[in-house]
Amino acid sequence: MRNYKNSIASLVLLFIFLTPTTSHAEIDSLSGNIGGMTLTPDEEWLVLDSVWVEDGDTLTILPGTVIKFTPGIDAYMLIKRGGYIHAQGTEDDPILFTSASEYPHWDDWLALQILGKGPGQNPFWEVQDDHNSGVLQYVNIEYSRGGLGLINIGSGTDVTFITHSFSETGYYILGGNAPFYHLAAVGIWGTAFYITGGYTSGLNEIFINGAERGISVRNTHGAYWDYDEQVDPDALPRTEPTISQLTMTNVQGITLEFRNGGIGEVNNTIIYDYGWDWGGIRVHSSSGHVIDQITVDNIQHNRSHDYGLINNSLAEQVVTNVVEDDPIFNGFVPTNSDDRGAMLGGDWLSTWGHTLELSDIAHVFLTWPGSNCIFGDTLTTDLAIGLSQGNELSSADIQVSYDTTFFDLISVTKAPGFYEDDENVSLVYNDMNGIVYVSLASGSLLNTDNNYKAVRFGFVVQESLADTTVLFDIPSVSINEDDYFYTDFSGYTDIDIFTQSLGDVSLNGEISSYDASLILQYLVGNTGLSTIQLWNGDVSGLEGTTAYDASLIQQYMVGLIEIFPADTGAFSAYAAGTITMENQEVTSGMQIQVPLFLTGGENILSFEQTIVYNTNHLTFTNVEWSDLLDDFLIESHDQDGELKLAGSGSLPDGEEGEFLTLLFMVNDDFDAEATTVAVQSLRLNEEPVMVDVAAATLSNLLTTGDENLLPDEFALHQNYPNPFNPLTTLRYDLPEDANVNITIYDIMGRIVKTMVNKEQNAGYKSVKWNATNNQGQPVSAGLYLYTIQAGDFRQVKKMVLLK
């Protein structure tokens, strides 16, 4: 046995030597389970893939540490329920979560999420009201899509002095009873604070500067992490936060809203320079019976405020003590004047957090142009500009982009009503292949308080086809020679254009074999297609989108068809053929082949079939296609004992022979008398669908004494599935009784787990590995080797564990 182990170690070392490696000399990379780690400020930490901390583990992050996320892979950091994070920065050395991009964007990474064991709606865990998920202090988070998620955080958790900036979402608070202090949201493209799922504690000293919406309090939520969907506005515990010492400025839309059964209390609030007159406080209720449980008290703001109350009779007890005067400010950041505003503890953002000066704020967005258009329609959209109070517009340089595939720009003009003196305003533009450069200049200052629509664009819809397209975007804006911060509420629209482009399933403007592949993927369930894509896919014009349409597209690509619709194609749509199957005897642990035989095949250009089997008896491993289908595009999908297959070709297949072979493993616990594999349905070309086409009965041979059931030679098969997570099956064949050893090694040649080490009878064998070591502990993702020694037979294979 010692010589055997030495030979395995040599193979492992050889494999390492031959395998290319990468290194990060100056940057430490993170991926997978990072529980137990300590991240320090003397190294730069790069997140290569999503990372998490398991139940019972702790992640420690020291002051001044920078964690950068790789853009484009939707990476997140997740503290699982029962895990612990200790991220305690200081005012001088805060901790930073950011993008690794040289030019960061608001959705470069996904989110930092913490799952606690506090209360919530319909919890499936053992609730601990005082559960402690960790410490977050003096933490900056920026350029993330999903925000800081605080999910069912118990009251023992310490979250204070956090700023989230330049992201799509600020804070997502779902359930829990932990109080949060000193939270800032700066430059948020969506909602700054989204509070839902039964959260019942307090947010204290909150600062919002720049967001599409300020605070949304709701009692409903959709599927999120490990939650099932819940949409009952009366679910308990009811979402009921207390929000105290709130300062909010530069919010485009609604500043504060209660809806869908959410209730609570907001007090000591300054709302300053919020987003234009249609912003304001909105109090909604799905039935009106909880609106009297909402208190909005002691507000100071500087613009006409829309309360948006559904039940006006309760308005007085909902919103009280409203002061509609200019707030008292010491510079930009409110202090503790009259005990109003977020800064009772002083200017706690000035030394470590992000702020935006009022002089650096401008709202710029494009209005929505509408939907349900056909080609030839003219669309207009307005570009709106709004400045913070006290600032006035004298010039603007703006870029606007649009999709030239679907739209032609016909005009750029001054929007009516924006300018008191049109003759004193210059507007010049240049359209360069879908990017419009606009220069706006005035001989006098323009106040945008009463009208915001400054520039009007006119477009004509082209004779093209698209379900949904991004119509406009604003890549840059400079106002009064300054690159202002702005919330780019860009225009999106659903354009329904009822002109088909047959064969172009991918909607990329051309026909290719990929369009045929998309049809097959759709038919087996591997992808979805929109209504317009399905219209384009029906190139025969007869039976909807079928595998035969994929064949016609392939025929088009090789010149057999010149135009669509083609009701027959280069060949007649007629097809015929009979599928038969044969019964056989099997036993548990056995790998079996179930062939489908074709007789009388004639002009088969495409097929769609569904094959069913019992997953309690069989495990599907693969399908082997015969030479009859060498030139076919084929897609397959297996789920819950239903195997869907679809194929198409430009030339018909043969007339006789083995059509395909299904490979199964007979489950180890198979003890029924028999099981069945059946072709439930079959369609050739666009012929009528045939049902209950053929079946093979697999009888259980209860004895193992029949020598015909023994393998011919020793073999170690490739594990299935591979890659896997976390369970895989290792199969091996013993033609004779032998002392068998099956061992799993890591890439360094160290023993991970001994799976088998005993005398075994001849037969088809298998063993399952659940990605644990000899101590029963989960192992990390990566490459592993598994080996067999049975008598003089030795063999080594590789497998990959994913997490």
PDB file of C-alpha atoms in Angstrom, residues 343-465:
ATOM      1  CA  MET A 343     -26.991  65.901  13.533  1.00  0.00           C
ATOM      2  CA  LEU A 344     -27.734  66.017  17.246  1.00  0.00           C
ATOM      3  CA  GLY A 345     -24.285  64.523  17.805  1.00  0.00           C
ATOM      4  CA  GLY A 346     -22.596  67.164  15.660  1.00  0.00           C
ATOM      5  CA  ASP A 347     -21.389  66.917  12.095  1.00  0.00           C
ATOM      6  CA  TRP A 348     -20.596  63.209  12.216  1.00  0.00           C
ATOM      7  CA  LEU A 349     -20.023  62.888   8.464  1.00  0.00           C
ATOM      8  CA  SER A 350     -17.567  65.726   7.989  1.00  0.00           C
ATOM      9  CA  THR A 351     -14.334  63.819   8.636  1.00  0.00           C
ATOM     10  CA  TRP A 352     -14.975  60.327   7.322  1.00  0.00           C
ATOM     11  CA  GLY A 353     -18.226  60.063   5.309  1.00  0.00           C
ATOM     12  CA  HIS A 354     -19.376  61.262   1.897  1.00  0.00           C
ATOM     13  CA  THR A 355     -21.223  64.545   1.546  1.00  0.00           C
ATOM     14  CA  LEU A 356     -22.282  66.667  -1.412  1.00  0.00           C
ATOM     15  CA  GLU A 357     -22.330  70.438  -1.247  1.00  0.00           C
ATOM     16  CA  LEU A 358     -25.539  72.158  -2.262  1.00  0.00           C
ATOM     17  CA  SER A 359     -23.637  74.024  -4.939  1.00  0.00           C
ATOM     18  CA  ASP A 360     -22.762  70.664  -6.513  1.00  0.00           C
ATOM     19  CA  ILE A 361     -26.322  69.419  -6.926  1.00  0.00           C
ATOM     20  CA  ALA A 362     -28.383  69.356 -10.087  1.00  0.00           C
ATOM     21  CA  HIS A 363     -31.308  67.155 -11.105  1.00  0.00           C
ATOM     22  CA  VAL A 364     -31.216  66.082 -14.740  1.00  0.00           C
ATOM     23  CA  PHE A 365     -33.548  63.487 -16.249  1.00  0.00           C
ATOM     24  CA  LEU A 366     -35.459  62.557 -19.390  1.00  0.00           C
ATOM     25  CA  THR A 367     -39.218  62.240 -19.409  1.00  0.00           C
ATOM     26  CA  TRP A 368     -40.853  58.986 -20.478  1.00  0.00           C
ATOM     27  CA  PRO A 369     -41.992  59.195 -24.101  1.00  0.00           C
ATOM     28  CA  GLY A 370     -44.713  56.514 -23.968  1.00  0.00           C
ATOM     29  CA  SER A 371     -45.273  53.058 -25.440  1.00  0.00           C
ATOM     30  CA  ASN A 372     -47.330  50.985 -27.884  1.00  0.00           C
ATOM     31  CA  CYS A 373     -45.863  52.555 -31.017  1.00  0.00           C
ATOM     32  CA  ILE A 374     -45.486  51.326 -34.558  1.00  0.00           C
ATOM     33  CA  PHE A 375     -42.812  52.272 -37.027  1.00  0.00           C
ATOM     34  CA  GLY A 376     -43.248  55.712 -38.499  1.00  0.00           C
ATOM     35  CA  ASP A 377     -44.550  57.185 -35.229  1.00  0.00           C
ATOM     36  CA  THR A 378     -42.986  60.366 -33.903  1.00  0.00           C
ATOM     37  CA  LEU A 379     -41.904  60.348 -30.260  1.00  0.00           C
ATOM     38  CA  THR A 380     -41.009  63.398 -28.200  1.00  0.00           C
ATOM     39  CA  THR A 381     -39.172  63.463 -24.900  1.00  0.00           C
ATOM     40  CA  ASP A 382     -38.079  66.346 -22.740  1.00  0.00           C
ATOM     41  CA  LEU A 383     -34.853  66.787 -20.834  1.00  0.00           C
ATOM     42  CA  ALA A 384     -35.509  68.376 -17.456  1.00  0.00           C
ATOM     43  CA  ILE A 385     -33.010  70.354 -15.386  1.00  0.00           C
ATOM     44  CA  GLY A 386     -33.518  71.308 -11.738  1.00  0.00           C
ATOM     45  CA  LEU A 387     -31.002  73.082  -9.508  1.00  0.00           C
ATOM     46  CA  SER A 388     -30.682  73.207  -5.756  1.00  0.00           C
ATOM     47  CA  GLN A 389     -32.265  76.237  -4.169  1.00  0.00           C
ATOM     48  CA  GLY A 390     -30.371  79.438  -4.662  1.00  0.00           C
ATOM     49  CA  ASN A 391     -28.503  78.197  -7.734  1.00  0.00           C
ATOM     50  CA  GLU A 392     -29.461  79.341 -11.211  1.00  0.00           C
ATOM     51  CA  LEU A 393     -28.758  78.048 -14.683  1.00  0.00           C
ATOM     52  CA  SER A 394     -26.690  80.012 -17.167  1.00  0.00           C
ATOM     53  CA  SER A 395     -25.250  77.210 -19.322  1.00  0.00           C
ATOM     54  CA  ALA A 396     -25.361  73.458 -19.747  1.00  0.00           C
ATOM     55  CA  ASP A 397     -23.359  70.952 -21.795  1.00  0.00           C
ATOM     56  CA  ILE A 398     -25.201  67.643 -21.975  1.00  0.00           C
ATOM     57  CA  GLN A 399     -24.801  64.333 -23.775  1.00  0.00           C
ATOM     58  CA  VAL A 400     -27.839  62.176 -24.529  1.00  0.00           C
ATOM     59  CA  SER A 401     -27.600  58.755 -26.179  1.00  0.00           C
ATOM     60  CA  TYR A 402     -30.273  56.736 -27.970  1.00  0.00           C
ATOM     61  CA  ASP A 403     -30.537  53.456 -29.878  1.00  0.00           C
ATOM     62  CA  THR A 404     -30.018  54.133 -33.595  1.00  0.00           C
ATOM     63  CA  THR A 405     -31.315  50.655 -34.445  1.00  0.00           C
ATOM     64  CA  PHE A 406     -34.849  51.711 -33.623  1.00  0.00           C
ATOM     65  CA  PHE A 407     -34.955  55.513 -33.730  1.00  0.00           C
ATOM     66  CA  ASP A 408     -34.029  58.440 -35.992  1.00  0.00           C
ATOM     67  CA  LEU A 409     -33.414  61.832 -34.393  1.00  0.00           C
ATOM     68  CA  ILE A 410     -35.319  64.547 -36.289  1.00  0.00           C
ATOM     69  CA  SER A 411     -35.147  67.584 -33.998  1.00  0.00           C
ATOM     70  CA  VAL A 412     -33.690  69.128 -30.847  1.00  0.00           C
ATOM     71  CA  THR A 413     -35.455  72.330 -29.754  1.00  0.00           C
ATOM     72  CA  LYS A 414     -36.039  74.531 -26.743  1.00  0.00           C
ATOM     73  CA  ALA A 415     -38.893  73.144 -24.682  1.00  0.00           C
ATOM     74  CA  PRO A 416     -41.862  75.538 -24.554  1.00  0.00           C
ATOM     75  CA  GLY A 417     -42.296  77.566 -21.388  1.00  0.00           C
ATOM     76  CA  PHE A 418     -38.833  77.062 -19.893  1.00  0.00           C
ATOM     77  CA  TYR A 419     -37.337  80.328 -21.046  1.00  0.00           C
ATOM     78  CA  GLU A 420     -38.771  83.749 -20.332  1.00  0.00           C
ATOM     79  CA  ASP A 421     -36.894  85.154 -23.308  1.00  0.00           C
ATOM     80  CA  ASP A 422     -36.242  82.588 -26.049  1.00  0.00           C
ATOM     81  CA  GLU A 423     -34.242  85.046 -28.106  1.00  0.00           C
ATOM     82  CA  ASN A 424     -31.717  85.414 -25.286  1.00  0.00           C
ATOM     83  CA  VAL A 425     -31.002  81.630 -25.195  1.00  0.00           C
ATOM     84  CA  SER A 426     -28.740  79.705 -27.579  1.00  0.00           C
ATOM     85  CA  LEU A 427     -29.240  75.975 -28.235  1.00  0.00           C
ATOM     86  CA  VAL A 428     -26.811  74.097 -30.507  1.00  0.00           C
ATOM     87  CA  TYR A 429     -26.642  70.319 -30.990  1.00  0.00           C
ATOM     88  CA  ASN A 430     -24.758  67.697 -32.987  1.00  0.00           C
ATOM     89  CA  ASP A 431     -25.858  64.078 -33.423  1.00  0.00           C
ATOM     90  CA  MET A 432     -22.899  61.699 -33.823  1.00  0.00           C
ATOM     91  CA  ASN A 433     -24.193  58.165 -34.410  1.00  0.00           C
ATOM     92  CA  GLY A 434     -26.596  58.039 -31.499  1.00  0.00           C
ATOM     93  CA  ILE A 435     -24.860  60.465 -29.112  1.00  0.00           C
ATOM     94  CA  VAL A 436     -26.388  63.938 -29.126  1.00  0.00           C
ATOM     95  CA  TYR A 437     -24.141  66.747 -27.907  1.00  0.00           C
ATOM     96  CA  VAL A 438     -26.251  69.669 -26.680  1.00  0.00           C
ATOM     97  CA  SER A 439     -24.952  73.128 -25.752  1.00  0.00           C
ATOM     98  CA  LEU A 440     -27.354  75.442 -23.937  1.00  0.00           C
ATOM     99  CA  ALA A 441     -26.347  79.005 -23.055  1.00  0.00           C
ATOM    100  CA  SER A 442     -28.215  82.026 -21.751  1.00  0.00           C
ATOM    101  CA  GLY A 443     -27.323  85.686 -21.539  1.00  0.00           C
ATOM    102  CA  SER A 444     -28.971  85.796 -18.108  1.00  0.00           C
ATOM    103  CA  LEU A 445     -29.516  83.389 -15.224  1.00  0.00           C
ATOM    104  CA  LEU A 446     -32.487  81.027 -15.530  1.00  0.00           C
ATOM    105  CA  ASN A 447     -34.381  79.971 -12.411  1.00  0.00           C
ATOM    106  CA  THR A 448     -35.686  76.426 -12.762  1.00  0.00           C
ATOM    107  CA  ASP A 449     -37.998  76.407  -9.744  1.00  0.00           C
ATOM    108  CA  ASN A 450     -41.261  76.545 -11.680  1.00  0.00           C
ATOM    109  CA  ASN A 451     -40.513  74.752 -14.936  1.00  0.00           C
ATOM    110  CA  TYR A 452     -37.871  72.091 -15.481  1.00  0.00           C
ATOM    111  CA  LYS A 453     -38.304  70.940 -19.088  1.00  0.00           C
ATOM    112  CA  ALA A 454     -35.461  72.612 -20.935  1.00  0.00           C
ATOM    113  CA  VAL A 455     -34.770  70.690 -24.171  1.00  0.00           C
ATOM    114  CA  ARG A 456     -37.193  68.746 -26.394  1.00  0.00           C
ATOM    115  CA  PHE A 457     -36.078  65.817 -28.574  1.00  0.00           C
ATOM    116  CA  GLY A 458     -38.074  64.446 -31.523  1.00  0.00           C
ATOM    117  CA  PHE A 459     -37.580  60.887 -32.834  1.00  0.00           C
ATOM    118  CA  VAL A 460     -39.123  58.733 -35.544  1.00  0.00           C
ATOM    119  CA  VAL A 461     -39.511  55.000 -34.912  1.00  0.00           C
ATOM    120  CA  GLN A 462     -37.752  52.988 -37.611  1.00  0.00           C
ATOM    121  CA  GLU A 463     -39.175  49.923 -39.340  1.00  0.00           C
ATOM    122  CA  SER A 464     -37.424  47.610 -36.899  1.00  0.00           C
ATOM    123  CA  LEU A 465     -38.534  45.184 -34.269  1.00  0.00           C
TER     124      LEU A 465
END
